[in-house]
Coordinates of C-alpha atoms in Angstrom, one line a residue:
F1 CA -45.0 49.5 -135.1
Q2 CA -46.4 46.6 -133.3
E3 CA -44.5 44.2 -135.6
K4 CA -41.3 46.0 -134.9
G5 CA -42.0 45.8 -131.2
V6 CA -42.6 42.2 -131.3
D7 CA -39.5 41.6 -133.3
Y8 CA -37.6 43.7 -130.8
M9 CA -38.9 41.7 -127.8
V10 CA -38.2 38.4 -129.6
G11 CA -34.6 39.6 -130.2
I12 CA -34.2 40.5 -126.6
Q13 CA -35.5 37.1 -125.5
L14 CA -33.2 35.4 -127.9
D15 CA -30.3 37.5 -126.6
I16 CA -31.3 36.6 -123.0
S17 CA -31.5 32.9 -123.8
A18 CA -28.1 33.0 -125.5
E19 CA -26.6 34.8 -122.5
R20 CA -28.2 32.1 -120.2
L21 CA -26.7 29.3 -122.3
I22 CA -23.3 31.0 -122.3
C23 CA -23.5 31.6 -118.5
D24 CA -24.6 28.0 -117.9
A25 CA -21.8 26.8 -120.1
L26 CA -19.3 29.0 -118.3
A27 CA -20.7 27.9 -114.9
D28 CA -20.3 24.3 -115.9
E29 CA -16.7 25.0 -117.0
V30 CA -16.0 26.8 -113.7
I31 CA -17.5 23.9 -111.7
A32 CA -15.4 21.4 -113.7
A33 CA -12.3 23.5 -113.1
Q34 CA -13.0 23.7 -109.4
K35 CA -13.5 19.9 -109.2
A36 CA -10.3 19.4 -111.1
A37 CA -8.4 21.8 -108.8
I38 CA -9.8 20.0 -105.7
Q39 CA -8.8 16.6 -107.1
M40 CA -5.4 18.0 -107.9
L41 CA -5.0 19.4 -104.3
E42 CA -6.2 16.1 -102.9
A43 CA -3.7 14.2 -105.0
K44 CA -0.9 16.5 -103.9
E45 CA -2.0 16.1 -100.2
E46 CA -2.0 12.3 -100.6
A47 CA 1.4 12.3 -102.3
L48 CA 2.8 14.6 -99.5
R49 CA 1.3 12.2 -96.9
L50 CA 2.9 9.2 -98.5
M51 CA 6.2 11.0 -98.8
N52 CA 6.1 12.0 -95.2
A53 CA 5.2 8.4 -94.2
K54 CA 8.1 7.1 -96.3
I55 CA 10.5 9.6 -94.7
A56 CA 9.3 8.5 -91.2
V57 CA 9.8 4.9 -92.0
E58 CA 13.3 5.6 -93.5
N59 CA 14.2 7.7 -90.4
K60 CA 13.0 4.8 -88.1
M61 CA 15.1 2.3 -90.1
L62 CA 18.1 4.6 -89.9
E63 CA 17.6 4.9 -86.1
Q64 CA 17.4 1.1 -85.8
V65 CA 20.5 0.6 -88.0
A66 CA 22.4 3.1 -85.9
M67 CA 21.3 1.4 -82.7
L68 CA 22.4 -2.0 -84.1
N69 CA 25.7 -0.6 -85.2
S70 CA 26.3 0.8 -81.7
I71 CA 25.4 -2.6 -80.1
V72 CA 27.8 -4.4 -82.5
E73 CA 30.6 -2.0 -81.9
H74 CA 30.3 -2.2 -78.1
L75 CA 29.9 -6.0 -77.8
P76 CA 32.6 -7.5 -75.5
V77 CA 33.4 -10.1 -78.2
A78 CA 35.0 -9.9 -81.6
L79 CA 32.3 -9.9 -84.3
F80 CA 32.9 -10.3 -88.1
A81 CA 30.8 -11.0 -91.2
K82 CA 31.8 -12.3 -94.6
N83 CA 29.9 -12.0 -97.9
V84 CA 29.5 -15.6 -99.1
K85 CA 28.4 -14.4 -102.6
D86 CA 31.6 -12.4 -103.0
D87 CA 34.3 -15.0 -102.2
Y88 CA 33.8 -14.7 -98.5
R89 CA 35.1 -11.1 -98.4
Y90 CA 34.9 -9.4 -95.0
I91 CA 32.0 -6.8 -94.8
M92 CA 32.0 -6.3 -91.0
W93 CA 34.7 -6.0 -88.3
N94 CA 33.8 -4.6 -85.0
T95 CA 35.9 -2.7 -82.5
H96 CA 36.7 -5.7 -80.3
A97 CA 37.8 -7.6 -83.3
E98 CA 40.3 -4.8 -84.0
T99 CA 41.5 -5.1 -80.4
I100 CA 42.1 -8.9 -80.2
F101 CA 43.3 -9.3 -83.8
H102 CA 45.4 -6.1 -83.8
L103 CA 44.1 -5.4 -87.3
N104 CA 41.9 -2.4 -88.0
E105 CA 38.7 -2.3 -90.0
K106 CA 40.5 -0.7 -93.1
E107 CA 42.9 -3.6 -93.2
I108 CA 40.1 -6.2 -93.2
I109 CA 37.0 -4.9 -95.1
G110 CA 37.0 -6.0 -98.7
N111 CA 39.7 -8.6 -98.2
V112 CA 39.5 -12.4 -97.9
D113 CA 41.4 -14.6 -95.4
H114 CA 44.2 -15.4 -97.8
D115 CA 44.9 -11.6 -98.1
I116 CA 45.4 -11.4 -94.3
F117 CA 46.5 -14.6 -92.6
P118 CA 49.1 -17.2 -93.3
K119 CA 48.0 -19.8 -95.9
P120 CA 47.5 -22.7 -93.5
E121 CA 45.3 -20.7 -91.3
A122 CA 43.5 -19.1 -94.2
D123 CA 42.9 -22.5 -95.7
F124 CA 41.4 -23.7 -92.4
F125 CA 39.2 -20.7 -92.1
R126 CA 37.8 -21.1 -95.6
A127 CA 37.2 -24.8 -95.1
T128 CA 35.2 -24.2 -92.0
D129 CA 33.3 -21.4 -93.7
I130 CA 32.3 -23.7 -96.5
Q131 CA 31.3 -26.4 -94.0
V132 CA 29.1 -24.0 -92.1
M133 CA 27.2 -22.7 -95.1
A134 CA 26.8 -26.2 -96.7
G135 CA 25.7 -27.7 -93.4
R136 CA 23.2 -24.9 -92.6
K137 CA 24.0 -25.0 -88.9
V138 CA 26.1 -23.2 -86.4
I139 CA 29.6 -24.6 -85.9
D140 CA 31.5 -24.1 -82.6
I141 CA 35.3 -24.2 -83.0
P142 CA 36.7 -24.6 -79.4
E143 CA 40.2 -23.6 -80.4
E144 CA 41.9 -22.3 -83.6
A145 CA 45.3 -20.6 -84.2
V146 CA 45.2 -17.0 -85.3
T147 CA 48.4 -15.2 -86.4
N148 CA 48.5 -11.4 -86.4
P149 CA 51.3 -8.8 -86.3
Q150 CA 51.7 -9.4 -82.5
G151 CA 52.2 -13.2 -82.9
T152 CA 50.0 -16.3 -82.7
W153 CA 47.2 -16.7 -80.2
F154 CA 44.2 -19.1 -79.9
S155 CA 40.6 -18.2 -80.5
H156 CA 37.3 -19.8 -79.5
T157 CA 35.2 -19.2 -82.6
I158 CA 31.5 -19.6 -83.4
K159 CA 30.4 -19.4 -87.0
I160 CA 26.7 -18.8 -88.0
P161 CA 25.2 -19.2 -91.5
I162 CA 22.8 -16.7 -92.8
Y163 CA 20.7 -17.1 -96.0
D164 CA 18.9 -14.7 -98.3
E165 CA 15.1 -14.7 -99.0
T166 CA 15.5 -17.4 -101.6
G167 CA 17.3 -19.7 -99.2
Q168 CA 20.7 -19.2 -100.9
P169 CA 23.9 -18.8 -98.8
S170 CA 24.4 -15.1 -98.1
I171 CA 26.4 -14.1 -95.0
L172 CA 28.7 -15.9 -92.6
L173 CA 28.7 -14.3 -89.1
G174 CA 31.5 -15.1 -86.8
I175 CA 32.1 -14.5 -83.0
C176 CA 35.5 -14.8 -81.5
E177 CA 37.1 -14.6 -78.1
N178 CA 40.8 -14.7 -77.1
L179 CA 41.3 -17.9 -75.1
E180 CA 44.5 -16.6 -73.5
A181 CA 42.9 -13.4 -72.4
K182 CA 39.9 -15.4 -71.0
K183 CA 42.2 -17.8 -69.2
K184 CA 44.1 -14.9 -67.7
L185 CA 40.9 -13.3 -66.6
E186 CA 39.7 -16.6 -65.1
A187 CA 43.0 -17.0 -63.3
S188 CA 42.8 -13.5 -61.9
E189 CA 39.2 -14.1 -60.7
S190 CA 40.3 -17.4 -59.1
A191 CA 43.2 -15.6 -57.4
K192 CA 40.8 -13.0 -56.1
E193 CA 38.5 -15.7 -54.8
L194 CA 41.4 -17.5 -53.1
A195 CA 42.5 -14.2 -51.5
V196 CA 39.0 -13.6 -50.2
Q197 CA 38.9 -17.2 -48.8
A198 CA 42.3 -16.7 -47.2
N199 CA 41.3 -13.5 -45.6
L200 CA 38.1 -15.1 -44.3
A201 CA 40.1 -18.0 -42.9
K202 CA 42.6 -15.6 -41.3
S203 CA 39.8 -13.6 -39.7
T204 CA 38.1 -16.8 -38.4
F205 CA 41.4 -18.0 -36.9
L206 CA 42.1 -14.7 -35.2
A207 CA 38.6 -14.6 -33.8
N208 CA 38.9 -18.1 -32.4
M209 CA 42.3 -17.3 -30.8
S210 CA 41.0 -14.2 -29.2
H211 CA 38.1 -16.2 -27.8
E212 CA 40.4 -18.8 -26.3
L213 CA 42.7 -16.2 -24.8

C-alpha cells in the first residue's frame, strides 16, 4: 500500500511539474506575443506619424505653390517661362501677359515662338534666349517688336536664366512691359502734374491780385 502511495504521489508531482512546464511555456509564448503586438502597434503608430508629417509637408507645399501662383497671376507685368530642355516651349504665361499680348494661355502653353510669332521676331526671340542661357546672366532688352492679333507694339523685356541642380540650363524666365502703354501712362501723369502746377500758379496769381486790390 505504501509503495502504491509513493508511486501515486510521484505521479502527482510529475503531473504538477509537467503542468508547470506547460504553463511556463505558455506564459513565455503569451509574453512574446504581447511584445510582438506592442512592437507592431508602435510600428503602426510611427508609420502613421510619418504619414501625417508627410501630408502636412505636402499641404504646406501646396499652400506655398498656390500663394506663388496667385502672386504670379496678379503681378502688374507680363511674366512667362520657357522649358529650355524642351526646345524652349512655353510653360508659364500669366494674366498680364494675356492682356498685353492679346494671346491667352491656351494659345501659348506647349508652343514655341515660331508657332506664335512672325519668323523674324521668333528668330530674334530664340537668338536672345540662347544668348541668355549660354551667358548665364540676365539680359535687358530695352525695346523689341512684338506682333500679335492686334498689331505690332514694342516691349521692354528682361530675360533671366535658371539652371537645374546639376548646373544645366533648365528654365528661361521672361518679364515684359508694353512701352507704349508705359509712355501713355507717363504722359498722363505728366499732364496731371502740369495741371496741378497750373492750378497752383493760378491760385497764387489770384491771391496776389486780391492782395494788391
